[in-house]
Amino acid sequence: MNTPPAGVPLGGMPAEVFLRDYWQKQPCLLRQAFPDFVPALDENDIAGLACEELSEARLVTGNFESANWRVEHGPFDEQRLATLPAKDWCLLVQDVEKHYPPLQSLLAQFAFLPSWRLDDLMVSVSAPGGSVGPHVDQYDVFLLQASGQRRWQLAEQFNPAWQADCDLRVLQQFQPEQEWLLQPGDMLYLPPGLAHYGLALDLGMTWSIGLRAPSQADLFQAFGDWLAEQQAEQHGDGRRYSDPALEAASRAGEIAPAALRQLADLFEVARSSSDEKQPNPKLGRSAILGLASNPTSGLI
């Protein structure tokens, strides 16, 4: 695998220029960001990884014109992948750099970005016509063409409605405003909120470097997990709910007011004990930093 000097996979563009003019502002096509790129893993390697028990893999079949999308989740049986049709499928595997650590050197090329923002390397293997349809992501992504050719169509103005009864969040309508054909070594940067549609023209691979973008809900969830960990470390399981004076229920599905009061008391005791250890009850710095080691983010 041939790579440029660490931290500058931008086709010769200085990182400062990229961050000023393109980062979270507009798409950027980087021709030969990785000149003469030779992938360390080929299509068969990725197919084999998709059959491993610990892999997170998906197989998407169908096409936009027929709206016949179908998603299968791995790990896959080798026979299933060996009998795929000649076109209209896309195999995606997450966290490839964790299964094949030498690929972490590829992520190291993006050292001009904060390391906590880098999520994972997802590899997609596509037959001709293979795609996941036109869609919108809420995170930044670099799309490196590793082998074969892929056509990317983009649109800033679009109808956000999704196709009904579909396993994917595919747009019902899509009118491209820009179109680029990527060859091996080319890379496309896409900011969040941009509709895009990638279509394989032949058998090939796209390597996606995704960036973390935690939502408010993610932050609340992470904070709740952090609070639970602090409670367990300081007090073990603590007090438990009990109701020795329980009366026969007139409606079995109802949570009685007395039960709600005791649950609220349990929460208040836990909160008070946490406040003793951390005087400021607001979201602590350590809870936020915990996201770097246990992030929550989504992809397609």
PDB file of C-alpha atoms in Angstrom:
ATOM      1  CA  MET A   1       0.000   0.000   0.000  1.00  0.00           C
ATOM      2  CA  ASN A   2       1.569   3.268  -1.118  1.00  0.00           C
ATOM      3  CA  THR A   3       0.769   6.276   1.059  1.00  0.00           C
ATOM      4  CA  PRO A   4       1.846   9.925   1.015  1.00  0.00           C
ATOM      5  CA  PRO A   5       3.686  11.554   3.932  1.00  0.00           C
ATOM      6  CA  ALA A   6       1.759  11.193   7.194  1.00  0.00           C
ATOM      7  CA  GLY A   7      -1.013  13.686   7.775  1.00  0.00           C
ATOM      8  CA  VAL A   8      -1.407  15.076   4.245  1.00  0.00           C
ATOM      9  CA  PRO A   9      -3.624  12.785   2.106  1.00  0.00           C
ATOM     10  CA  LEU A  10      -5.102  15.825   0.371  1.00  0.00           C
ATOM     11  CA  GLY A  11      -3.648  15.640  -3.114  1.00  0.00           C
ATOM     12  CA  GLY A  12      -1.034  18.268  -2.328  1.00  0.00           C
ATOM     13  CA  MET A  13      -3.468  20.691  -0.677  1.00  0.00           C
ATOM     14  CA  PRO A  14      -2.225  22.071   2.655  1.00  0.00           C
ATOM     15  CA  ALA A  15      -4.307  20.922   5.587  1.00  0.00           C
ATOM     16  CA  GLU A  16      -4.938  24.539   6.616  1.00  0.00           C
ATOM     17  CA  VAL A  17      -6.485  25.295   3.227  1.00  0.00           C
ATOM     18  CA  PHE A  18      -8.681  22.200   3.344  1.00  0.00           C
ATOM     19  CA  LEU A  19      -9.945  22.992   6.834  1.00  0.00           C
ATOM     20  CA  ARG A  20     -10.586  26.640   5.951  1.00  0.00           C
ATOM     21  CA  ASP A  21     -12.321  26.146   2.605  1.00  0.00           C
ATOM     22  CA  TYR A  22     -13.914  22.683   2.696  1.00  0.00           C
ATOM     23  CA  TRP A  23     -14.199  21.121   6.156  1.00  0.00           C
ATOM     24  CA  GLN A  24     -17.930  20.976   7.044  1.00  0.00           C
ATOM     25  CA  LYS A  25     -18.588  23.527   4.285  1.00  0.00           C
ATOM     26  CA  GLN A  26     -18.543  21.829   0.881  1.00  0.00           C
ATOM     27  CA  PRO A  27     -17.461  18.588  -0.812  1.00  0.00           C
ATOM     28  CA  CYS A  28     -13.919  18.261  -2.076  1.00  0.00           C
ATOM     29  CA  LEU A  29     -12.631  15.890  -4.744  1.00  0.00           C
ATOM     30  CA  LEU A  30      -8.975  15.010  -4.136  1.00  0.00           C
ATOM     31  CA  ARG A  31      -7.465  13.458  -7.241  1.00  0.00           C
ATOM     32  CA  GLN A  32      -4.719  10.963  -6.393  1.00  0.00           C
ATOM     33  CA  ALA A  33      -4.826  11.705  -2.699  1.00  0.00           C
ATOM     34  CA  PHE A  34      -3.057   8.331  -2.454  1.00  0.00           C
ATOM     35  CA  PRO A  35      -0.983   8.103  -5.653  1.00  0.00           C
ATOM     36  CA  ASP A  36      -0.603   4.638  -7.202  1.00  0.00           C
ATOM     37  CA  PHE A  37      -2.707   3.219  -4.389  1.00  0.00           C
ATOM     38  CA  VAL A  38      -2.397  -0.544  -3.890  1.00  0.00           C
ATOM     39  CA  PRO A  39      -4.820  -1.797  -1.206  1.00  0.00           C
ATOM     40  CA  ALA A  40      -3.401  -4.042   1.498  1.00  0.00           C
ATOM     41  CA  LEU A  41      -6.596  -6.149   1.367  1.00  0.00           C
ATOM     42  CA  ASP A  42      -8.448  -7.195  -1.783  1.00  0.00           C
ATOM     43  CA  GLU A  43     -12.102  -7.993  -2.407  1.00  0.00           C
ATOM     44  CA  ASN A  44     -11.697 -11.647  -1.390  1.00  0.00           C
ATOM     45  CA  ASP A  45     -10.057 -10.615   1.883  1.00  0.00           C
ATOM     46  CA  ILE A  46     -13.033  -8.420   2.734  1.00  0.00           C
ATOM     47  CA  ALA A  47     -15.477 -11.189   1.793  1.00  0.00           C
ATOM     48  CA  GLY A  48     -13.591 -13.540   4.090  1.00  0.00           C
ATOM     49  CA  LEU A  49     -13.706 -10.993   6.906  1.00  0.00           C
ATOM     50  CA  ALA A  50     -17.482 -10.663   6.435  1.00  0.00           C
ATOM     51  CA  CYS A  51     -17.740 -14.374   7.290  1.00  0.00           C
ATOM     52  CA  GLU A  52     -15.864 -14.009  10.576  1.00  0.00           C
ATOM     53  CA  GLU A  53     -17.943 -14.319  13.734  1.00  0.00           C
ATOM     54  CA  LEU A  54     -16.819 -11.010  15.249  1.00  0.00           C
ATOM     55  CA  SER A  55     -17.215  -8.920  12.102  1.00  0.00           C
ATOM     56  CA  GLU A  56     -19.943  -6.336  11.625  1.00  0.00           C
ATOM     57  CA  ALA A  57     -21.021  -6.786   8.019  1.00  0.00           C
ATOM     58  CA  ARG A  58     -24.008  -6.013   5.822  1.00  0.00           C
ATOM     59  CA  LEU A  59     -25.003  -7.073   2.338  1.00  0.00           C
ATOM     60  CA  VAL A  60     -27.165  -4.642   0.365  1.00  0.00           C
ATOM     61  CA  THR A  61     -28.841  -5.818  -2.831  1.00  0.00           C
ATOM     62  CA  GLY A  62     -31.151  -4.005  -5.243  1.00  0.00           C
ATOM     63  CA  ASN A  63     -31.104  -0.748  -7.168  1.00  0.00           C
ATOM     64  CA  PHE A  64     -32.625   2.708  -6.992  1.00  0.00           C
ATOM     65  CA  GLU A  65     -34.679   2.411 -10.182  1.00  0.00           C
ATOM     66  CA  SER A  66     -36.497  -0.735  -9.019  1.00  0.00           C
ATOM     67  CA  ALA A  67     -36.627   0.351  -5.353  1.00  0.00           C
ATOM     68  CA  ASN A  68     -36.080  -3.297  -4.407  1.00  0.00           C
ATOM     69  CA  TRP A  69     -33.537  -2.781  -1.641  1.00  0.00           C
ATOM     70  CA  ARG A  70     -32.776  -5.626   0.738  1.00  0.00           C
ATOM     71  CA  VAL A  71     -30.326  -5.700   3.651  1.00  0.00           C
ATOM     72  CA  GLU A  72     -28.815  -8.838   5.181  1.00  0.00           C
ATOM     73  CA  HIS A  73     -26.610  -8.798   8.269  1.00  0.00           C
ATOM     74  CA  GLY A  74     -23.540 -10.932   8.802  1.00  0.00           C
ATOM     75  CA  PRO A  75     -21.557 -12.832   9.643  1.00  0.00           C
ATOM     76  CA  PHE A  76     -22.205 -14.586   6.348  1.00  0.00           C
ATOM     77  CA  ASP A  77     -21.853 -18.121   5.150  1.00  0.00           C
ATOM     78  CA  GLU A  78     -19.189 -18.484   2.470  1.00  0.00           C
ATOM     79  CA  GLN A  79     -21.715 -20.125   0.154  1.00  0.00           C
ATOM     80  CA  ARG A  80     -23.992 -17.064   0.388  1.00  0.00           C
ATOM     81  CA  LEU A  81     -21.240 -14.785  -0.865  1.00  0.00           C
ATOM     82  CA  ALA A  82     -20.042 -17.276  -3.471  1.00  0.00           C
ATOM     83  CA  THR A  83     -23.462 -17.305  -5.132  1.00  0.00           C
ATOM     84  CA  LEU A  84     -24.000 -13.546  -5.420  1.00  0.00           C
ATOM     85  CA  PRO A  85     -25.274 -12.312  -8.799  1.00  0.00           C
ATOM     86  CA  ALA A  86     -23.128 -10.473 -11.326  1.00  0.00           C
ATOM     87  CA  LYS A  87     -24.474  -7.027 -10.403  1.00  0.00           C
ATOM     88  CA  ASP A  88     -26.464  -4.854  -7.978  1.00  0.00           C
ATOM     89  CA  TRP A  89     -24.933  -5.806  -4.629  1.00  0.00           C
ATOM     90  CA  CYS A  90     -22.683  -4.128  -2.087  1.00  0.00           C
ATOM     91  CA  LEU A  91     -20.924  -5.834   0.831  1.00  0.00           C
ATOM     92  CA  LEU A  92     -19.942  -3.527   3.714  1.00  0.00           C
ATOM     93  CA  VAL A  93     -17.665  -4.353   6.653  1.00  0.00           C
ATOM     94  CA  GLN A  94     -17.125  -1.980   9.604  1.00  0.00           C
ATOM     95  CA  ASP A  95     -14.000  -1.483  11.735  1.00  0.00           C
ATOM     96  CA  VAL A  96     -11.698  -3.170   9.255  1.00  0.00           C
ATOM     97  CA  GLU A  97      -8.628  -1.557  10.832  1.00  0.00           C
ATOM     98  CA  LYS A  98      -9.451  -3.326  14.110  1.00  0.00           C
ATOM     99  CA  HIS A  99      -9.488  -6.708  12.401  1.00  0.00           C
ATOM    100  CA  TYR A 100      -6.350  -5.941  10.372  1.00  0.00           C
ATOM    101  CA  PRO A 101      -4.224  -3.592  12.522  1.00  0.00           C
ATOM    102  CA  PRO A 102      -1.697  -2.638   9.789  1.00  0.00           C
ATOM    103  CA  LEU A 103      -4.487  -0.540   8.274  1.00  0.00           C
ATOM    104  CA  GLN A 104      -4.333   1.747  11.294  1.00  0.00           C
ATOM    105  CA  SER A 105      -1.448   3.376   9.457  1.00  0.00           C
ATOM    106  CA  LEU A 106      -3.997   4.563   6.895  1.00  0.00           C
ATOM    107  CA  LEU A 107      -6.002   6.352   9.584  1.00  0.00           C
ATOM    108  CA  ALA A 108      -2.751   7.850  10.861  1.00  0.00           C
ATOM    109  CA  GLN A 109      -2.566   9.761   7.564  1.00  0.00           C
ATOM    110  CA  PHE A 110      -5.420  11.923   8.880  1.00  0.00           C
ATOM    111  CA  ALA A 111      -3.402  13.268  11.810  1.00  0.00           C
ATOM    112  CA  PHE A 112      -4.371  16.822  10.805  1.00  0.00           C
ATOM    113  CA  LEU A 113      -7.753  16.016  12.428  1.00  0.00           C
ATOM    114  CA  PRO A 114      -8.264  15.380  16.180  1.00  0.00           C
ATOM    115  CA  SER A 115      -7.781  11.650  16.730  1.00  0.00           C
ATOM    116  CA  TRP A 116     -10.958  11.350  18.817  1.00  0.00           C
ATOM    117  CA  ARG A 117     -12.984  12.399  15.782  1.00  0.00           C
ATOM    118  CA  LEU A 118     -11.766   9.447  13.709  1.00  0.00           C
ATOM    119  CA  ASP A 119     -14.248   6.602  14.000  1.00  0.00           C
ATOM    120  CA  ASP A 120     -13.363   3.654  11.794  1.00  0.00           C
ATOM    121  CA  LEU A 121     -12.467   2.346   8.369  1.00  0.00           C
ATOM    122  CA  MET A 122     -15.439   0.807   6.602  1.00  0.00           C
ATOM    123  CA  VAL A 123     -14.758  -1.123   3.408  1.00  0.00           C
ATOM    124  CA  SER A 124     -17.434  -1.738   0.793  1.00  0.00           C
ATOM    125  CA  VAL A 125     -17.026  -4.247  -2.019  1.00  0.00           C
ATOM    126  CA  SER A 126     -19.446  -3.633  -4.894  1.00  0.00           C
ATOM    127  CA  ALA A 127     -20.347  -5.426  -8.099  1.00  0.00           C
ATOM    128  CA  PRO A 128     -21.346  -3.316 -11.122  1.00  0.00           C
ATOM    129  CA  GLY A 129     -24.465  -1.383 -10.123  1.00  0.00           C
ATOM    130  CA  GLY A 130     -23.756  -1.957  -6.447  1.00  0.00           C
ATOM    131  CA  SER A 131     -24.907   0.836  -4.144  1.00  0.00           C
ATOM    132  CA  VAL A 132     -26.707   1.684  -0.915  1.00  0.00           C
ATOM    133  CA  GLY A 133     -28.812   4.250  -2.750  1.00  0.00           C
ATOM    134  CA  PRO A 134     -28.963   8.036  -2.461  1.00  0.00           C
ATOM    135  CA  HIS A 135     -28.909   9.008   1.194  1.00  0.00           C
ATOM    136  CA  VAL A 136     -27.727  11.602   3.712  1.00  0.00           C
ATOM    137  CA  ASP A 137     -25.179  11.120   6.503  1.00  0.00           C
ATOM    138  CA  GLN A 138     -24.897  13.295   9.585  1.00  0.00           C
ATOM    139  CA  TYR A 139     -21.128  13.000   9.880  1.00  0.00           C
ATOM    140  CA  ASP A 140     -18.038  13.819   7.824  1.00  0.00           C
ATOM    141  CA  VAL A 141     -16.585  11.087   5.641  1.00  0.00           C
ATOM    142  CA  PHE A 142     -13.627  10.571   3.325  1.00  0.00           C
ATOM    143  CA  LEU A 143     -14.377   8.128   0.490  1.00  0.00           C
ATOM    144  CA  LEU A 144     -11.192   6.594  -0.876  1.00  0.00           C
ATOM    145  CA  GLN A 145     -11.516   4.585  -4.070  1.00  0.00           C
ATOM    146  CA  ALA A 146      -9.326   1.537  -3.470  1.00  0.00           C
ATOM    147  CA  SER A 147     -10.048  -0.446  -6.653  1.00  0.00           C
ATOM    148  CA  GLY A 148     -12.420  -0.251  -9.604  1.00  0.00           C
ATOM    149  CA  GLN A 149     -14.429   2.824 -10.544  1.00  0.00           C
ATOM    150  CA  ARG A 150     -17.309   4.458  -8.703  1.00  0.00           C
ATOM    151  CA  ARG A 151     -19.528   7.324  -9.801  1.00  0.00           C
ATOM    152  CA  TRP A 152     -20.591   9.763  -7.123  1.00  0.00           C
ATOM    153  CA  GLN A 153     -23.533  12.125  -7.554  1.00  0.00           C
ATOM    154  CA  LEU A 154     -24.167  14.894  -5.015  1.00  0.00           C
ATOM    155  CA  ALA A 155     -26.995  17.296  -4.217  1.00  0.00           C
ATOM    156  CA  GLU A 156     -27.214  20.102  -1.671  1.00  0.00           C
ATOM    157  CA  GLN A 157     -30.918  20.737  -2.381  1.00  0.00           C
ATOM    158  CA  PHE A 158     -33.108  17.637  -2.048  1.00  0.00           C
ATOM    159  CA  ASN A 159     -36.397  16.269  -0.763  1.00  0.00           C
ATOM    160  CA  PRO A 160     -35.561  14.553   2.557  1.00  0.00           C
ATOM    161  CA  ALA A 161     -38.415  12.021   2.311  1.00  0.00           C
ATOM    162  CA  TRP A 162     -37.283   8.384   2.501  1.00  0.00           C
ATOM    163  CA  GLN A 163     -38.593   5.471   0.530  1.00  0.00           C
ATOM    164  CA  ALA A 164     -41.395   3.733   2.423  1.00  0.00           C
ATOM    165  CA  ASP A 165     -41.135   0.091   3.486  1.00  0.00           C
ATOM    166  CA  CYS A 166     -37.386   0.070   2.883  1.00  0.00           C
ATOM    167  CA  ASP A 167     -34.652  -1.396   5.071  1.00  0.00           C
ATOM    168  CA  LEU A 168     -32.381   1.531   4.156  1.00  0.00           C
ATOM    169  CA  ARG A 169     -32.830   5.258   4.564  1.00  0.00           C
ATOM    170  CA  VAL A 170     -32.894   5.815   0.839  1.00  0.00           C
ATOM    171  CA  LEU A 171     -34.262   9.063  -0.566  1.00  0.00           C
ATOM    172  CA  GLN A 172     -37.483   8.774  -2.544  1.00  0.00           C
ATOM    173  CA  GLN A 173     -36.228  11.274  -5.085  1.00  0.00           C
ATOM    174  CA  PHE A 174     -32.757  12.382  -6.053  1.00  0.00           C
ATOM    175  CA  GLN A 175     -31.686  14.978  -8.608  1.00  0.00           C
ATOM    176  CA  PRO A 176     -27.876  15.242  -8.809  1.00  0.00           C
ATOM    177  CA  GLU A 177     -26.207  18.646  -8.934  1.00  0.00           C
ATOM    178  CA  GLN A 178     -22.612  17.396  -9.229  1.00  0.00           C
ATOM    179  CA  GLU A 179     -21.116  14.192 -10.582  1.00  0.00           C
ATOM    180  CA  TRP A 180     -17.604  12.781 -10.290  1.00  0.00           C
ATOM    181  CA  LEU A 181     -15.983   9.523 -11.375  1.00  0.00           C
ATOM    182  CA  LEU A 182     -13.374   8.201  -8.942  1.00  0.00           C
ATOM    183  CA  GLN A 183     -10.438   6.030  -9.911  1.00  0.00           C
ATOM    184  CA  PRO A 184      -8.139   4.109  -7.525  1.00  0.00           C
ATOM    185  CA  GLY A 185      -6.260   6.584  -5.338  1.00  0.00           C
ATOM    186  CA  ASP A 186      -8.882   9.327  -5.698  1.00  0.00           C
ATOM    187  CA  MET A 187     -10.690  10.448  -2.570  1.00  0.00           C
ATOM    188  CA  LEU A 188     -13.892  12.420  -2.029  1.00  0.00           C
ATOM    189  CA  TYR A 189     -14.597  14.385   1.138  1.00  0.00           C
ATOM    190  CA  LEU A 190     -18.266  14.906   2.053  1.00  0.00           C
ATOM    191  CA  PRO A 191     -19.501  17.169   4.868  1.00  0.00           C
ATOM    192  CA  PRO A 192     -22.604  16.254   6.898  1.00  0.00           C
ATOM    193  CA  GLY A 193     -26.087  16.787   5.513  1.00  0.00           C
ATOM    194  CA  LEU A 194     -25.234  16.378   1.828  1.00  0.00           C
ATOM    195  CA  ALA A 195     -27.260  13.939  -0.295  1.00  0.00           C
ATOM    196  CA  HIS A 196     -24.986  11.559  -2.174  1.00  0.00           C
ATOM    197  CA  TYR A 197     -25.319   8.496  -4.364  1.00  0.00           C
ATOM    198  CA  GLY A 198     -22.401   6.199  -5.116  1.00  0.00           C
ATOM    199  CA  LEU A 199     -22.728   3.632  -7.900  1.00  0.00           C
ATOM    200  CA  ALA A 200     -20.065   1.059  -8.778  1.00  0.00           C
ATOM    201  CA  LEU A 201     -19.266   0.829 -12.481  1.00  0.00           C
ATOM    202  CA  ASP A 202     -17.294  -2.393 -12.078  1.00  0.00           C
ATOM    203  CA  LEU A 203     -16.154  -4.726  -9.320  1.00  0.00           C
ATOM    204  CA  GLY A 204     -14.228  -2.640  -6.817  1.00  0.00           C
ATOM    205  CA  MET A 205     -13.795  -1.320  -3.300  1.00  0.00           C
ATOM    206  CA  THR A 206     -14.456   1.987  -1.576  1.00  0.00           C
ATOM    207  CA  TRP A 207     -12.731   2.604   1.747  1.00  0.00           C
ATOM    208  CA  SER A 208     -14.691   5.015   3.959  1.00  0.00           C
ATOM    209  CA  ILE A 209     -12.971   6.905   6.759  1.00  0.00           C
ATOM    210  CA  GLY A 210     -15.845   8.037   8.967  1.00  0.00           C
ATOM    211  CA  LEU A 211     -15.745  10.778  11.592  1.00  0.00           C
ATOM    212  CA  ARG A 212     -17.534  10.719  14.933  1.00  0.00           C
ATOM    213  CA  ALA A 213     -20.290  13.278  15.409  1.00  0.00           C
ATOM    214  CA  PRO A 214     -22.077  12.547  18.708  1.00  0.00           C
ATOM    215  CA  SER A 215     -25.617  13.875  18.980  1.00  0.00           C
ATOM    216  CA  GLN A 216     -27.173  15.373  22.095  1.00  0.00           C
ATOM    217  CA  ALA A 217     -28.860  12.017  22.693  1.00  0.00           C
ATOM    218  CA  ASP A 218     -25.461  10.310  22.470  1.00  0.00           C
ATOM    219  CA  LEU A 219     -24.056  12.722  25.065  1.00  0.00           C
ATOM    220  CA  PHE A 220     -26.940  12.088  27.460  1.00  0.00           C
ATOM    221  CA  GLN A 221     -26.531   8.336  27.036  1.00  0.00           C
ATOM    222  CA  ALA A 222     -22.784   8.535  27.624  1.00  0.00           C
ATOM    223  CA  PHE A 223     -23.343  10.705  30.705  1.00  0.00           C
ATOM    224  CA  GLY A 224     -25.868   8.216  32.062  1.00  0.00           C
ATOM    225  CA  ASP A 225     -23.416   5.343  31.526  1.00  0.00           C
ATOM    226  CA  TRP A 226     -20.692   7.348  33.258  1.00  0.00           C
ATOM    227  CA  LEU A 227     -22.939   8.109  36.248  1.00  0.00           C
ATOM    228  CA  ALA A 228     -23.849   4.423  36.547  1.00  0.00           C
ATOM    229  CA  GLU A 229     -20.175   3.455  36.508  1.00  0.00           C
ATOM    230  CA  GLN A 230     -19.380   6.030  39.211  1.00  0.00           C
ATOM    231  CA  GLN A 231     -22.231   4.746  41.362  1.00  0.00           C
ATOM    232  CA  ALA A 232     -21.087   1.136  40.971  1.00  0.00           C
ATOM    233  CA  GLU A 233     -17.457   1.976  41.808  1.00  0.00           C
ATOM    234  CA  GLN A 234     -18.367   3.968  44.927  1.00  0.00           C
ATOM    235  CA  HIS A 235     -21.369   2.100  46.316  1.00  0.00           C
ATOM    236  CA  GLY A 236     -21.655  -1.209  44.493  1.00  0.00           C
ATOM    237  CA  ASP A 237     -25.231  -2.001  43.541  1.00  0.00           C
ATOM    238  CA  GLY A 238     -26.469   0.302  46.332  1.00  0.00           C
ATOM    239  CA  ARG A 239     -30.007   0.186  47.593  1.00  0.00           C
ATOM    240  CA  ARG A 240     -32.624  -1.769  45.711  1.00  0.00           C
ATOM    241  CA  TYR A 241     -36.315  -1.251  45.221  1.00  0.00           C
ATOM    242  CA  SER A 242     -38.474  -3.093  47.758  1.00  0.00           C
ATOM    243  CA  ASP A 243     -42.180  -3.101  48.631  1.00  0.00           C
ATOM    244  CA  PRO A 244     -42.851  -5.162  51.785  1.00  0.00           C
ATOM    245  CA  ALA A 245     -46.256  -3.457  52.227  1.00  0.00           C
ATOM    246  CA  LEU A 246     -47.403  -4.376  48.697  1.00  0.00           C
ATOM    247  CA  GLU A 247     -51.165  -4.567  48.254  1.00  0.00           C
ATOM    248  CA  ALA A 248     -53.061  -6.558  45.659  1.00  0.00           C
ATOM    249  CA  ALA A 249     -53.091  -4.699  42.364  1.00  0.00           C
ATOM    250  CA  SER A 250     -56.402  -3.627  40.875  1.00  0.00           C
ATOM    251  CA  ARG A 251     -54.677  -3.027  37.528  1.00  0.00           C
ATOM    252  CA  ALA A 252     -51.575  -5.176  36.996  1.00  0.00           C
ATOM    253  CA  GLY A 253     -50.125  -2.891  34.353  1.00  0.00           C
ATOM    254  CA  GLU A 254     -50.188   0.243  36.525  1.00  0.00           C
ATOM    255  CA  ILE A 255     -47.108   1.580  38.327  1.00  0.00           C
ATOM    256  CA  ALA A 256     -48.584   2.732  41.612  1.00  0.00           C
ATOM    257  CA  PRO A 257     -47.806   6.190  43.046  1.00  0.00           C
ATOM    258  CA  ALA A 258     -46.007   4.597  46.023  1.00  0.00           C
ATOM    259  CA  ALA A 259     -43.706   2.716  43.659  1.00  0.00           C
ATOM    260  CA  LEU A 260     -42.960   5.878  41.717  1.00  0.00           C
ATOM    261  CA  ARG A 261     -42.108   7.702  44.954  1.00  0.00           C
ATOM    262  CA  GLN A 262     -39.679   4.976  46.023  1.00  0.00           C
ATOM    263  CA  LEU A 263     -38.020   4.893  42.596  1.00  0.00           C
ATOM    264  CA  ALA A 264     -37.639   8.677  42.757  1.00  0.00           C
ATOM    265  CA  ASP A 265     -36.114   8.335  46.246  1.00  0.00           C
ATOM    266  CA  LEU A 266     -33.601   5.769  44.965  1.00  0.00           C
ATOM    267  CA  PHE A 267     -32.574   8.143  42.198  1.00  0.00           C
ATOM    268  CA  GLU A 268     -32.258  11.066  44.623  1.00  0.00           C
ATOM    269  CA  VAL A 269     -30.049   9.056  46.989  1.00  0.00           C
ATOM    270  CA  ALA A 270     -27.794   8.076  44.076  1.00  0.00           C
ATOM    271  CA  ARG A 271     -27.629  11.678  42.845  1.00  0.00           C
ATOM    272  CA  SER A 272     -26.828  13.008  46.313  1.00  0.00           C
ATOM    273  CA  SER A 273     -24.036  10.504  46.815  1.00  0.00           C
ATOM    274  CA  SER A 274     -22.583  11.427  43.423  1.00  0.00           C
ATOM    275  CA  ASP A 275     -22.714  15.121  44.331  1.00  0.00           C
ATOM    276  CA  GLU A 276     -20.640  14.396  47.448  1.00  0.00           C
ATOM    277  CA  LYS A 277     -17.863  13.037  45.226  1.00  0.00           C
ATOM    278  CA  GLN A 278     -18.320  15.678  42.514  1.00  0.00           C
ATOM    279  CA  PRO A 279     -19.609  19.003  43.906  1.00  0.00           C
ATOM    280  CA  ASN A 280     -20.560  20.347  40.486  1.00  0.00           C
ATOM    281  CA  PRO A 281     -23.647  18.317  39.413  1.00  0.00           C
ATOM    282  CA  LYS A 282     -23.333  19.490  35.815  1.00  0.00           C
ATOM    283  CA  LEU A 283     -21.902  17.244  33.109  1.00  0.00           C
ATOM    284  CA  GLY A 284     -18.340  16.592  34.250  1.00  0.00           C
ATOM    285  CA  ARG A 285     -15.265  16.925  32.074  1.00  0.00           C
ATOM    286  CA  SER A 286     -14.413  13.274  32.688  1.00  0.00           C
ATOM    287  CA  ALA A 287     -17.816  12.208  31.376  1.00  0.00           C
ATOM    288  CA  ILE A 288     -17.287  14.108  28.148  1.00  0.00           C
ATOM    289  CA  LEU A 289     -13.795  12.678  27.738  1.00  0.00           C
ATOM    290  CA  GLY A 290     -15.317   9.242  28.151  1.00  0.00           C
ATOM    291  CA  LEU A 291     -16.866   9.630  24.710  1.00  0.00           C
ATOM    292  CA  ALA A 292     -13.410   9.398  23.179  1.00  0.00           C
ATOM    293  CA  SER A 293     -12.985   5.866  24.485  1.00  0.00           C
ATOM    294  CA  ASN A 294     -16.622   4.741  24.128  1.00  0.00           C
ATOM    295  CA  PRO A 295     -18.228   6.798  21.323  1.00  0.00           C
ATOM    296  CA  THR A 296     -21.649   6.327  19.779  1.00  0.00           C
ATOM    297  CA  SER A 297     -22.046   7.102  16.091  1.00  0.00           C
ATOM    298  CA  GLY A 298     -23.888   5.754  13.164  1.00  0.00           C
ATOM    299  CA  LEU A 299     -23.274   5.167   9.567  1.00  0.00           C
ATOM    300  CA  ILE A 300     -25.615   4.653   6.683  1.00  0.00           C
TER     301      ILE A 300
END
